Amino acid sequence: MDISGVRYAPQIEAAATAHGLDPKLLAAVAAQETGGPGASSGQNIVGDGGHGHGVFQIDDRSWDFAKTPAAMDPGQNADMAASILADNLHRYGGDVHAALSAYNTGSPTATGTTTRWGDGTTLGYADSVMRHYGDLGGDTASQLLADRGETSQSVNSLATYASGAGQAAGSVASPGSSAVQEPEMPPLMASFTPAPAIQYTSPGQQAATNAGAEGDKALGDLVDASDDSSDSGDDG
């Protein structure tokens, strides 16, 4: 998806691709965080009283990453933001609205930061991001609804990560449906094989085992001695 007109587009697109997100959605988050109403791009700034770092305003009260110089590198900042958003999508079963709300507040249901747009509309954080997404060319005709948690077919493709690599879009609720299916286990998790169980032998058990072995050895020596005596007689 073309976001060539967006500031830091190469970094945003690379980060979105790495984490299975629609670049326009990630660009919309940047526009919301450091651009403003009607903006298509974010800025590489320090905000929120000195706590928000970079294009995506990674907060140093929540993320150690934000305390490092890397936080002011647009590429690394975008990658961190994409990682957080992808993790949220995974956690909330592909619900884009919940993932965006959690990105802003930590809660999937909070309204979060409100933005007053030029036409007088006041929107909560997730809805404002979705408006930016629409302005960037995303399909808003059936976009996710704030009060019902529905996800459109087009927006659903943003959550590929949430339902496992290679799973077709459309696994979470489509327009008109309030049901949300459980995402399939990501391949990395599905291929995990537990390590073999380790059998523990206590010192007492080991001593008994050793004693038994010594007894068997002694009995074997007696048998061998008997065999030797028999062999000597035969030879005589």
JSON list of C-alpha atoms in Angstrom, two decimals:
[
{"chain": "A", "resi": 1, "resn": "MET", "atom": "CA", "xyz": [0.00, 0.00, 0.00]},
{"chain": "A", "resi": 2, "resn": "ASP", "atom": "CA", "xyz": [1.46, 3.32, -1.09]},
{"chain": "A", "resi": 3, "resn": "ILE", "atom": "CA", "xyz": [2.33, 5.79, 1.67]},
{"chain": "A", "resi": 4, "resn": "SER", "atom": "CA", "xyz": [4.99, 7.63, -0.33]},
{"chain": "A", "resi": 5, "resn": "GLY", "atom": "CA", "xyz": [3.55, 11.01, 0.66]},
{"chain": "A", "resi": 6, "resn": "VAL", "atom": "CA", "xyz": [4.03, 10.28, 4.36]},
{"chain": "A", "resi": 7, "resn": "ARG", "atom": "CA", "xyz": [7.06, 11.55, 6.27]},
{"chain": "A", "resi": 8, "resn": "TYR", "atom": "CA", "xyz": [9.37, 8.63, 7.21]},
{"chain": "A", "resi": 9, "resn": "ALA", "atom": "CA", "xyz": [7.44, 6.40, 4.80]},
{"chain": "A", "resi": 10, "resn": "PRO", "atom": "CA", "xyz": [10.36, 3.96, 4.17]},
{"chain": "A", "resi": 11, "resn": "GLN", "atom": "CA", "xyz": [10.87, 3.39, 7.89]},
{"chain": "A", "resi": 12, "resn": "ILE", "atom": "CA", "xyz": [7.15, 3.00, 8.56]},
{"chain": "A", "resi": 13, "resn": "GLU", "atom": "CA", "xyz": [6.63, 0.63, 5.67]},
{"chain": "A", "resi": 14, "resn": "ALA", "atom": "CA", "xyz": [9.61, -1.53, 6.68]},
{"chain": "A", "resi": 15, "resn": "ALA", "atom": "CA", "xyz": [8.37, -1.74, 10.28]},
{"chain": "A", "resi": 16, "resn": "ALA", "atom": "CA", "xyz": [4.80, -2.53, 9.23]},
{"chain": "A", "resi": 17, "resn": "THR", "atom": "CA", "xyz": [5.94, -5.25, 6.85]},
{"chain": "A", "resi": 18, "resn": "ALA", "atom": "CA", "xyz": [8.19, -6.79, 9.49]},
{"chain": "A", "resi": 19, "resn": "HIS", "atom": "CA", "xyz": [5.28, -7.12, 11.91]},
{"chain": "A", "resi": 20, "resn": "GLY", "atom": "CA", "xyz": [2.48, -8.02, 9.50]},
{"chain": "A", "resi": 21, "resn": "LEU", "atom": "CA", "xyz": [0.64, -4.69, 9.60]},
{"chain": "A", "resi": 22, "resn": "ASP", "atom": "CA", "xyz": [-0.91, -2.46, 6.96]},
{"chain": "A", "resi": 23, "resn": "PRO", "atom": "CA", "xyz": [1.60, 0.42, 6.50]},
{"chain": "A", "resi": 24, "resn": "LYS", "atom": "CA", "xyz": [-1.33, 2.85, 6.26]},
{"chain": "A", "resi": 25, "resn": "LEU", "atom": "CA", "xyz": [-2.50, 1.85, 9.72]},
{"chain": "A", "resi": 26, "resn": "LEU", "atom": "CA", "xyz": [0.96, 2.39, 11.19]},
{"chain": "A", "resi": 27, "resn": "ALA", "atom": "CA", "xyz": [1.24, 5.71, 9.36]},
{"chain": "A", "resi": 28, "resn": "ALA", "atom": "CA", "xyz": [-2.15, 6.68, 10.77]},
{"chain": "A", "resi": 29, "resn": "VAL", "atom": "CA", "xyz": [-0.86, 6.06, 14.30]},
{"chain": "A", "resi": 30, "resn": "ALA", "atom": "CA", "xyz": [2.12, 8.33, 13.57]},
{"chain": "A", "resi": 31, "resn": "ALA", "atom": "CA", "xyz": [-0.20, 11.03, 12.23]},
{"chain": "A", "resi": 32, "resn": "GLN", "atom": "CA", "xyz": [-2.33, 10.77, 15.35]},
{"chain": "A", "resi": 33, "resn": "GLU", "atom": "CA", "xyz": [0.60, 10.79, 17.75]},
{"chain": "A", "resi": 34, "resn": "THR", "atom": "CA", "xyz": [2.73, 13.61, 16.34]},
{"chain": "A", "resi": 35, "resn": "GLY", "atom": "CA", "xyz": [0.86, 15.04, 13.36]},
{"chain": "A", "resi": 36, "resn": "GLY", "atom": "CA", "xyz": [-2.52, 16.36, 14.42]},
{"chain": "A", "resi": 37, "resn": "PRO", "atom": "CA", "xyz": [-6.00, 16.58, 12.88]},
{"chain": "A", "resi": 38, "resn": "GLY", "atom": "CA", "xyz": [-5.84, 16.53, 9.12]},
{"chain": "A", "resi": 39, "resn": "ALA", "atom": "CA", "xyz": [-2.12, 15.63, 9.03]},
{"chain": "A", "resi": 40, "resn": "SER", "atom": "CA", "xyz": [-0.87, 12.65, 7.05]},
{"chain": "A", "resi": 41, "resn": "SER", "atom": "CA", "xyz": [2.52, 12.46, 8.77]},
{"chain": "A", "resi": 42, "resn": "GLY", "atom": "CA", "xyz": [4.05, 12.44, 12.21]},
{"chain": "A", "resi": 43, "resn": "GLN", "atom": "CA", "xyz": [7.12, 14.27, 13.44]},
{"chain": "A", "resi": 44, "resn": "ASN", "atom": "CA", "xyz": [10.25, 13.06, 15.23]},
{"chain": "A", "resi": 45, "resn": "ILE", "atom": "CA", "xyz": [9.79, 14.96, 18.48]},
{"chain": "A", "resi": 46, "resn": "VAL", "atom": "CA", "xyz": [9.78, 14.63, 22.26]},
{"chain": "A", "resi": 47, "resn": "GLY", "atom": "CA", "xyz": [6.33, 15.31, 23.69]},
{"chain": "A", "resi": 48, "resn": "ASP", "atom": "CA", "xyz": [3.99, 14.53, 26.58]},
{"chain": "A", "resi": 49, "resn": "GLY", "atom": "CA", "xyz": [5.98, 16.54, 29.07]},
{"chain": "A", "resi": 50, "resn": "GLY", "atom": "CA", "xyz": [9.22, 14.91, 28.00]},
{"chain": "A", "resi": 51, "resn": "HIS", "atom": "CA", "xyz": [7.94, 11.34, 28.28]},
{"chain": "A", "resi": 52, "resn": "GLY", "atom": "CA", "xyz": [6.84, 10.66, 24.70]},
{"chain": "A", "resi": 53, "resn": "HIS", "atom": "CA", "xyz": [9.72, 9.88, 22.34]},
{"chain": "A", "resi": 54, "resn": "GLY", "atom": "CA", "xyz": [9.89, 9.94, 18.58]},
{"chain": "A", "resi": 55, "resn": "VAL", "atom": "CA", "xyz": [7.40, 9.70, 15.76]},
{"chain": "A", "resi": 56, "resn": "PHE", "atom": "CA", "xyz": [5.21, 7.25, 17.65]},
{"chain": "A", "resi": 57, "resn": "GLN", "atom": "CA", "xyz": [5.63, 8.81, 21.12]},
{"chain": "A", "resi": 58, "resn": "ILE", "atom": "CA", "xyz": [6.94, 5.72, 22.89]},
{"chain": "A", "resi": 59, "resn": "ASP", "atom": "CA", "xyz": [6.54, 6.51, 26.59]},
{"chain": "A", "resi": 60, "resn": "ASP", "atom": "CA", "xyz": [9.57, 6.18, 28.85]},
{"chain": "A", "resi": 61, "resn": "ARG", "atom": "CA", "xyz": [7.30, 5.45, 31.83]},
{"chain": "A", "resi": 62, "resn": "SER", "atom": "CA", "xyz": [6.22, 2.21, 30.18]},
{"chain": "A", "resi": 63, "resn": "TRP", "atom": "CA", "xyz": [9.06, 1.20, 27.87]},
{"chain": "A", "resi": 64, "resn": "ASP", "atom": "CA", "xyz": [12.78, 1.06, 28.67]},
{"chain": "A", "resi": 65, "resn": "PHE", "atom": "CA", "xyz": [13.39, 1.42, 24.93]},
{"chain": "A", "resi": 66, "resn": "ALA", "atom": "CA", "xyz": [12.19, 5.03, 25.20]},
{"chain": "A", "resi": 67, "resn": "LYS", "atom": "CA", "xyz": [15.04, 5.80, 27.58]},
{"chain": "A", "resi": 68, "resn": "THR", "atom": "CA", "xyz": [17.65, 5.01, 24.93]},
{"chain": "A", "resi": 69, "resn": "PRO", "atom": "CA", "xyz": [18.93, 7.08, 21.97]},
{"chain": "A", "resi": 70, "resn": "ALA", "atom": "CA", "xyz": [17.30, 4.52, 19.66]},
{"chain": "A", "resi": 71, "resn": "ALA", "atom": "CA", "xyz": [13.91, 5.97, 20.56]},
{"chain": "A", "resi": 72, "resn": "MET", "atom": "CA", "xyz": [14.69, 9.09, 18.52]},
{"chain": "A", "resi": 73, "resn": "ASP", "atom": "CA", "xyz": [15.71, 7.08, 15.45]},
{"chain": "A", "resi": 74, "resn": "PRO", "atom": "CA", "xyz": [12.59, 7.04, 13.21]},
{"chain": "A", "resi": 75, "resn": "GLY", "atom": "CA", "xyz": [13.23, 3.54, 11.94]},
{"chain": "A", "resi": 76, "resn": "GLN", "atom": "CA", "xyz": [13.74, 1.97, 15.35]},
{"chain": "A", "resi": 77, "resn": "ASN", "atom": "CA", "xyz": [10.89, 4.01, 16.80]},
{"chain": "A", "resi": 78, "resn": "ALA", "atom": "CA", "xyz": [8.56, 2.77, 14.06]},
{"chain": "A", "resi": 79, "resn": "ASP", "atom": "CA", "xyz": [9.66, -0.81, 14.62]},
{"chain": "A", "resi": 80, "resn": "MET", "atom": "CA", "xyz": [8.93, -0.55, 18.34]},
{"chain": "A", "resi": 81, "resn": "ALA", "atom": "CA", "xyz": [5.51, 0.94, 17.66]},
{"chain": "A", "resi": 82, "resn": "ALA", "atom": "CA", "xyz": [4.71, -1.80, 15.14]},
{"chain": "A", "resi": 83, "resn": "SER", "atom": "CA", "xyz": [5.80, -4.43, 17.65]},
{"chain": "A", "resi": 84, "resn": "ILE", "atom": "CA", "xyz": [3.51, -3.00, 20.35]},
{"chain": "A", "resi": 85, "resn": "LEU", "atom": "CA", "xyz": [0.55, -2.73, 17.98]},
{"chain": "A", "resi": 86, "resn": "ALA", "atom": "CA", "xyz": [1.06, -6.24, 16.58]},
{"chain": "A", "resi": 87, "resn": "ASP", "atom": "CA", "xyz": [1.27, -7.63, 20.09]},
{"chain": "A", "resi": 88, "resn": "ASN", "atom": "CA", "xyz": [-1.99, -5.86, 20.96]},
{"chain": "A", "resi": 89, "resn": "LEU", "atom": "CA", "xyz": [-3.68, -7.30, 17.89]},
{"chain": "A", "resi": 90, "resn": "HIS", "atom": "CA", "xyz": [-2.54, -10.75, 18.95]},
{"chain": "A", "resi": 91, "resn": "ARG", "atom": "CA", "xyz": [-3.72, -10.22, 22.52]},
{"chain": "A", "resi": 92, "resn": "TYR", "atom": "CA", "xyz": [-7.17, -8.93, 21.51]},
{"chain": "A", "resi": 93, "resn": "GLY", "atom": "CA", "xyz": [-7.92, -11.44, 18.79]},
{"chain": "A", "resi": 94, "resn": "GLY", "atom": "CA", "xyz": [-7.45, -9.08, 15.83]},
{"chain": "A", "resi": 95, "resn": "ASP", "atom": "CA", "xyz": [-9.75, -6.34, 17.16]},
{"chain": "A", "resi": 96, "resn": "VAL", "atom": "CA", "xyz": [-8.10, -3.27, 15.66]},
{"chain": "A", "resi": 97, "resn": "HIS", "atom": "CA", "xyz": [-10.06, -0.79, 17.78]},
{"chain": "A", "resi": 98, "resn": "ALA", "atom": "CA", "xyz": [-9.07, -2.57, 20.99]},
{"chain": "A", "resi": 99, "resn": "ALA", "atom": "CA", "xyz": [-5.44, -2.77, 19.86]},
{"chain": "A", "resi": 100, "resn": "LEU", "atom": "CA", "xyz": [-5.32, 0.96, 19.13]},
{"chain": "A", "resi": 101, "resn": "SER", "atom": "CA", "xyz": [-6.99, 1.87, 22.42]},
{"chain": "A", "resi": 102, "resn": "ALA", "atom": "CA", "xyz": [-4.49, -0.28, 24.30]},
{"chain": "A", "resi": 103, "resn": "TYR", "atom": "CA", "xyz": [-1.62, 1.35, 22.41]},
{"chain": "A", "resi": 104, "resn": "ASN", "atom": "CA", "xyz": [-2.73, 4.71, 23.80]},
{"chain": "A", "resi": 105, "resn": "THR", "atom": "CA", "xyz": [-3.92, 3.80, 27.29]},
{"chain": "A", "resi": 106, "resn": "GLY", "atom": "CA", "xyz": [-3.07, 0.18, 28.03]},
{"chain": "A", "resi": 107, "resn": "SER", "atom": "CA", "xyz": [-6.79, -0.66, 28.07]},
{"chain": "A", "resi": 108, "resn": "PRO", "atom": "CA", "xyz": [-8.66, -2.13, 25.07]},
{"chain": "A", "resi": 109, "resn": "THR", "atom": "CA", "xyz": [-11.89, -0.35, 26.01]},
{"chain": "A", "resi": 110, "resn": "ALA", "atom": "CA", "xyz": [-10.73, 3.13, 27.08]},
{"chain": "A", "resi": 111, "resn": "THR", "atom": "CA", "xyz": [-11.61, 6.19, 25.00]},
{"chain": "A", "resi": 112, "resn": "GLY", "atom": "CA", "xyz": [-8.12, 7.56, 25.55]},
{"chain": "A", "resi": 113, "resn": "THR", "atom": "CA", "xyz": [-6.86, 10.86, 24.22]},
{"chain": "A", "resi": 114, "resn": "THR", "atom": "CA", "xyz": [-9.58, 12.82, 22.44]},
{"chain": "A", "resi": 115, "resn": "THR", "atom": "CA", "xyz": [-8.97, 14.87, 19.32]},
{"chain": "A", "resi": 116, "resn": "ARG", "atom": "CA", "xyz": [-11.13, 17.70, 17.99]},
{"chain": "A", "resi": 117, "resn": "TRP", "atom": "CA", "xyz": [-11.03, 17.75, 14.21]},
{"chain": "A", "resi": 118, "resn": "GLY", "atom": "CA", "xyz": [-11.47, 20.80, 11.98]},
{"chain": "A", "resi": 119, "resn": "ASP", "atom": "CA", "xyz": [-15.12, 20.01, 11.28]},
{"chain": "A", "resi": 120, "resn": "GLY", "atom": "CA", "xyz": [-15.89, 20.07, 15.01]},
{"chain": "A", "resi": 121, "resn": "THR", "atom": "CA", "xyz": [-15.98, 16.31, 15.45]},
{"chain": "A", "resi": 122, "resn": "THR", "atom": "CA", "xyz": [-14.38, 15.05, 18.66]},
{"chain": "A", "resi": 123, "resn": "LEU", "atom": "CA", "xyz": [-13.08, 11.50, 18.50]},
{"chain": "A", "resi": 124, "resn": "GLY", "atom": "CA", "xyz": [-11.47, 9.11, 20.96]},
{"chain": "A", "resi": 125, "resn": "TYR", "atom": "CA", "xyz": [-7.97, 7.87, 20.20]},
{"chain": "A", "resi": 126, "resn": "ALA", "atom": "CA", "xyz": [-8.80, 4.74, 18.20]},
{"chain": "A", "resi": 127, "resn": "ASP", "atom": "CA", "xyz": [-11.53, 6.42, 16.16]},
{"chain": "A", "resi": 128, "resn": "SER", "atom": "CA", "xyz": [-9.24, 9.34, 15.42]},
{"chain": "A", "resi": 129, "resn": "VAL", "atom": "CA", "xyz": [-6.53, 6.95, 14.20]},
{"chain": "A", "resi": 130, "resn": "MET", "atom": "CA", "xyz": [-9.12, 5.29, 11.97]},
{"chain": "A", "resi": 131, "resn": "ARG", "atom": "CA", "xyz": [-10.05, 8.68, 10.52]},
{"chain": "A", "resi": 132, "resn": "HIS", "atom": "CA", "xyz": [-6.39, 9.26, 9.70]},
{"chain": "A", "resi": 133, "resn": "TYR", "atom": "CA", "xyz": [-6.36, 5.78, 8.18]},
{"chain": "A", "resi": 134, "resn": "GLY", "atom": "CA", "xyz": [-9.27, 6.70, 5.94]},
{"chain": "A", "resi": 135, "resn": "ASP", "atom": "CA", "xyz": [-7.58, 9.94, 4.90]},
{"chain": "A", "resi": 136, "resn": "LEU", "atom": "CA", "xyz": [-4.51, 7.90, 3.93]},
{"chain": "A", "resi": 137, "resn": "GLY", "atom": "CA", "xyz": [-6.62, 5.80, 1.60]},
{"chain": "A", "resi": 138, "resn": "GLY", "atom": "CA", "xyz": [-7.72, 3.01, 3.91]},
{"chain": "A", "resi": 139, "resn": "ASP", "atom": "CA", "xyz": [-11.17, 1.56, 3.34]},
{"chain": "A", "resi": 140, "resn": "THR", "atom": "CA", "xyz": [-13.50, 3.27, 5.81]},
{"chain": "A", "resi": 141, "resn": "ALA", "atom": "CA", "xyz": [-16.80, 2.20, 4.28]},
{"chain": "A", "resi": 142, "resn": "SER", "atom": "CA", "xyz": [-17.10, -0.72, 6.71]},
{"chain": "A", "resi": 143, "resn": "GLN", "atom": "CA", "xyz": [-14.41, 0.14, 9.22]},
{"chain": "A", "resi": 144, "resn": "LEU", "atom": "CA", "xyz": [-14.41, -1.11, 12.76]},
{"chain": "A", "resi": 145, "resn": "LEU", "atom": "CA", "xyz": [-17.11, 0.35, 14.99]},
{"chain": "A", "resi": 146, "resn": "ALA", "atom": "CA", "xyz": [-16.04, 1.69, 18.36]},
{"chain": "A", "resi": 147, "resn": "ASP", "atom": "CA", "xyz": [-19.09, 0.55, 20.28]},
{"chain": "A", "resi": 148, "resn": "ARG", "atom": "CA", "xyz": [-19.44, -2.94, 18.84]},
{"chain": "A", "resi": 149, "resn": "GLY", "atom": "CA", "xyz": [-15.87, -4.04, 18.19]},
{"chain": "A", "resi": 150, "resn": "GLU", "atom": "CA", "xyz": [-16.65, -5.13, 14.64]},
{"chain": "A", "resi": 151, "resn": "THR", "atom": "CA", "xyz": [-13.85, -5.39, 12.11]},
{"chain": "A", "resi": 152, "resn": "SER", "atom": "CA", "xyz": [-14.23, -4.85, 8.38]},
{"chain": "A", "resi": 153, "resn": "GLN", "atom": "CA", "xyz": [-12.79, -7.21, 5.80]},
{"chain": "A", "resi": 154, "resn": "SER", "atom": "CA", "xyz": [-10.26, -4.61, 4.72]},
{"chain": "A", "resi": 155, "resn": "VAL", "atom": "CA", "xyz": [-9.20, -3.61, 8.21]},
{"chain": "A", "resi": 156, "resn": "ASN", "atom": "CA", "xyz": [-9.11, -7.28, 9.17]},
{"chain": "A", "resi": 157, "resn": "SER", "atom": "CA", "xyz": [-6.19, -7.75, 6.81]},
{"chain": "A", "resi": 158, "resn": "LEU", "atom": "CA", "xyz": [-4.22, -5.50, 9.15]},
{"chain": "A", "resi": 159, "resn": "ALA", "atom": "CA", "xyz": [-4.36, -8.20, 11.78]},
{"chain": "A", "resi": 160, "resn": "THR", "atom": "CA", "xyz": [-2.61, -11.02, 9.90]},
{"chain": "A", "resi": 161, "resn": "TYR", "atom": "CA", "xyz": [-0.17, -11.30, 12.76]},
{"chain": "A", "resi": 162, "resn": "ALA", "atom": "CA", "xyz": [-2.96, -11.84, 15.23]},
{"chain": "A", "resi": 163, "resn": "SER", "atom": "CA", "xyz": [-4.28, -14.98, 13.55]},
{"chain": "A", "resi": 164, "resn": "GLY", "atom": "CA", "xyz": [-0.98, -16.56, 12.58]},
{"chain": "A", "resi": 165, "resn": "ALA", "atom": "CA", "xyz": [1.26, -16.15, 9.53]},
{"chain": "A", "resi": 166, "resn": "GLY", "atom": "CA", "xyz": [-0.38, -17.27, 6.32]},
{"chain": "A", "resi": 167, "resn": "GLN", "atom": "CA", "xyz": [-3.95, -17.38, 7.67]},
{"chain": "A", "resi": 168, "resn": "ALA", "atom": "CA", "xyz": [-6.43, -15.76, 5.33]},
{"chain": "A", "resi": 169, "resn": "ALA", "atom": "CA", "xyz": [-7.99, -12.45, 6.27]},
{"chain": "A", "resi": 170, "resn": "GLY", "atom": "CA", "xyz": [-11.56, -12.64, 7.46]},
{"chain": "A", "resi": 171, "resn": "SER", "atom": "CA", "xyz": [-11.07, -14.88, 10.49]},
{"chain": "A", "resi": 172, "resn": "VAL", "atom": "CA", "xyz": [-12.40, -12.31, 12.91]},
{"chain": "A", "resi": 173, "resn": "ALA", "atom": "CA", "xyz": [-15.89, -10.88, 12.77]},
{"chain": "A", "resi": 174, "resn": "SER", "atom": "CA", "xyz": [-16.99, -9.50, 9.43]},
{"chain": "A", "resi": 175, "resn": "PRO", "atom": "CA", "xyz": [-19.33, -6.51, 9.08]},
{"chain": "A", "resi": 176, "resn": "GLY", "atom": "CA", "xyz": [-22.75, -7.33, 10.51]},
{"chain": "A", "resi": 177, "resn": "SER", "atom": "CA", "xyz": [-21.44, -9.97, 12.88]},
{"chain": "A", "resi": 178, "resn": "SER", "atom": "CA", "xyz": [-20.69, -9.45, 16.55]},
{"chain": "A", "resi": 179, "resn": "ALA", "atom": "CA", "xyz": [-18.95, -12.80, 17.01]},
{"chain": "A", "resi": 180, "resn": "VAL", "atom": "CA", "xyz": [-15.19, -12.90, 17.11]},
{"chain": "A", "resi": 181, "resn": "GLN", "atom": "CA", "xyz": [-13.52, -16.24, 16.43]},
{"chain": "A", "resi": 182, "resn": "GLU", "atom": "CA", "xyz": [-10.50, -17.29, 18.44]},
{"chain": "A", "resi": 183, "resn": "PRO", "atom": "CA", "xyz": [-7.32, -16.72, 16.42]},
{"chain": "A", "resi": 184, "resn": "GLU", "atom": "CA", "xyz": [-5.37, -19.81, 15.44]},
{"chain": "A", "resi": 185, "resn": "MET", "atom": "CA", "xyz": [-2.15, -20.49, 17.27]},
{"chain": "A", "resi": 186, "resn": "PRO", "atom": "CA", "xyz": [0.75, -18.76, 15.49]},
{"chain": "A", "resi": 187, "resn": "PRO", "atom": "CA", "xyz": [3.04, -21.27, 13.70]},
{"chain": "A", "resi": 188, "resn": "LEU", "atom": "CA", "xyz": [5.95, -20.58, 16.03]},
{"chain": "A", "resi": 189, "resn": "MET", "atom": "CA", "xyz": [3.84, -21.56, 19.02]},
{"chain": "A", "resi": 190, "resn": "ALA", "atom": "CA", "xyz": [2.19, -24.48, 17.22]},
{"chain": "A", "resi": 191, "resn": "SER", "atom": "CA", "xyz": [5.55, -26.05, 16.37]},
{"chain": "A", "resi": 192, "resn": "PHE", "atom": "CA", "xyz": [6.82, -25.93, 19.94]},
{"chain": "A", "resi": 193, "resn": "THR", "atom": "CA", "xyz": [7.76, -29.39, 21.29]},
{"chain": "A", "resi": 194, "resn": "PRO", "atom": "CA", "xyz": [8.11, -29.77, 25.05]},
{"chain": "A", "resi": 195, "resn": "ALA", "atom": "CA", "xyz": [11.49, -31.01, 26.25]},
{"chain": "A", "resi": 196, "resn": "PRO", "atom": "CA", "xyz": [11.59, -34.67, 27.46]},
{"chain": "A", "resi": 197, "resn": "ALA", "atom": "CA", "xyz": [10.77, -35.08, 31.13]},
{"chain": "A", "resi": 198, "resn": "ILE", "atom": "CA", "xyz": [13.80, -35.34, 33.39]},
{"chain": "A", "resi": 199, "resn": "GLN", "atom": "CA", "xyz": [13.67, -38.30, 35.82]},
{"chain": "A", "resi": 200, "resn": "TYR", "atom": "CA", "xyz": [15.03, -37.47, 39.25]},
{"chain": "A", "resi": 201, "resn": "THR", "atom": "CA", "xyz": [16.67, -40.16, 41.42]},
{"chain": "A", "resi": 202, "resn": "SER", "atom": "CA", "xyz": [17.05, -39.34, 45.09]},
{"chain": "A", "resi": 203, "resn": "PRO", "atom": "CA", "xyz": [20.30, -40.18, 46.96]},
{"chain": "A", "resi": 204, "resn": "GLY", "atom": "CA", "xyz": [18.47, -42.98, 48.82]},
{"chain": "A", "resi": 205, "resn": "GLN", "atom": "CA", "xyz": [17.19, -44.47, 45.59]},
{"chain": "A", "resi": 206, "resn": "GLN", "atom": "CA", "xyz": [20.64, -44.28, 44.06]},
{"chain": "A", "resi": 207, "resn": "ALA", "atom": "CA", "xyz": [22.21, -45.99, 47.09]},
{"chain": "A", "resi": 208, "resn": "ALA", "atom": "CA", "xyz": [19.68, -48.81, 46.87]},
{"chain": "A", "resi": 209, "resn": "THR", "atom": "CA", "xyz": [20.35, -49.13, 43.15]},
{"chain": "A", "resi": 210, "resn": "ASN", "atom": "CA", "xyz": [24.13, -49.25, 43.79]},
{"chain": "A", "resi": 211, "resn": "ALA", "atom": "CA", "xyz": [23.68, -51.85, 46.55]},
{"chain": "A", "resi": 212, "resn": "GLY", "atom": "CA", "xyz": [21.58, -53.97, 44.25]},
{"chain": "A", "resi": 213, "resn": "ALA", "atom": "CA", "xyz": [24.21, -53.70, 41.55]},
{"chain": "A", "resi": 214, "resn": "GLU", "atom": "CA", "xyz": [26.96, -54.73, 44.00]},
{"chain": "A", "resi": 215, "resn": "GLY", "atom": "CA", "xyz": [24.86, -57.73, 45.09]},
{"chain": "A", "resi": 216, "resn": "ASP", "atom": "CA", "xyz": [24.36, -58.78, 41.47]},
{"chain": "A", "resi": 217, "resn": "LYS", "atom": "CA", "xyz": [28.09, -58.43, 40.87]},
{"chain": "A", "resi": 218, "resn": "ALA", "atom": "CA", "xyz": [28.92, -60.59, 43.91]},
{"chain": "A", "resi": 219, "resn": "LEU", "atom": "CA", "xyz": [26.50, -63.27, 42.77]},
{"chain": "A", "resi": 220, "resn": "GLY", "atom": "CA", "xyz": [28.00, -63.14, 39.32]},
{"chain": "A", "resi": 221, "resn": "ASP", "atom": "CA", "xyz": [31.49, -63.62, 40.76]},
{"chain": "A", "resi": 222, "resn": "LEU", "atom": "CA", "xyz": [30.33, -66.75, 42.62]},
{"chain": "A", "resi": 223, "resn": "VAL", "atom": "CA", "xyz": [28.86, -68.15, 39.41]},
{"chain": "A", "resi": 224, "resn": "ASP", "atom": "CA", "xyz": [32.07, -67.37, 37.55]},
{"chain": "A", "resi": 225, "resn": "ALA", "atom": "CA", "xyz": [34.12, -69.12, 40.29]},
{"chain": "A", "resi": 226, "resn": "SER", "atom": "CA", "xyz": [31.90, -72.20, 40.03]},
{"chain": "A", "resi": 227, "resn": "ASP", "atom": "CA", "xyz": [32.35, -72.23, 36.28]},
{"chain": "A", "resi": 228, "resn": "ASP", "atom": "CA", "xyz": [36.11, -72.02, 36.73]},
{"chain": "A", "resi": 229, "resn": "SER", "atom": "CA", "xyz": [36.10, -75.03, 39.10]},
{"chain": "A", "resi": 230, "resn": "SER", "atom": "CA", "xyz": [34.03, -77.07, 36.65]},
{"chain": "A", "resi": 231, "resn": "ASP", "atom": "CA", "xyz": [36.28, -76.12, 33.80]},
{"chain": "A", "resi": 232, "resn": "SER", "atom": "CA", "xyz": [39.36, -77.25, 35.78]},
{"chain": "A", "resi": 233, "resn": "GLY", "atom": "CA", "xyz": [37.82, -80.66, 36.48]},
{"chain": "A", "resi": 234, "resn": "ASP", "atom": "CA", "xyz": [36.96, -81.18, 32.84]},
{"chain": "A", "resi": 235, "resn": "ASP", "atom": "CA", "xyz": [40.47, -80.32, 31.77]},
{"chain": "A", "resi": 236, "resn": "GLY", "atom": "CA", "xyz": [41.96, -82.79, 34.33]}
]
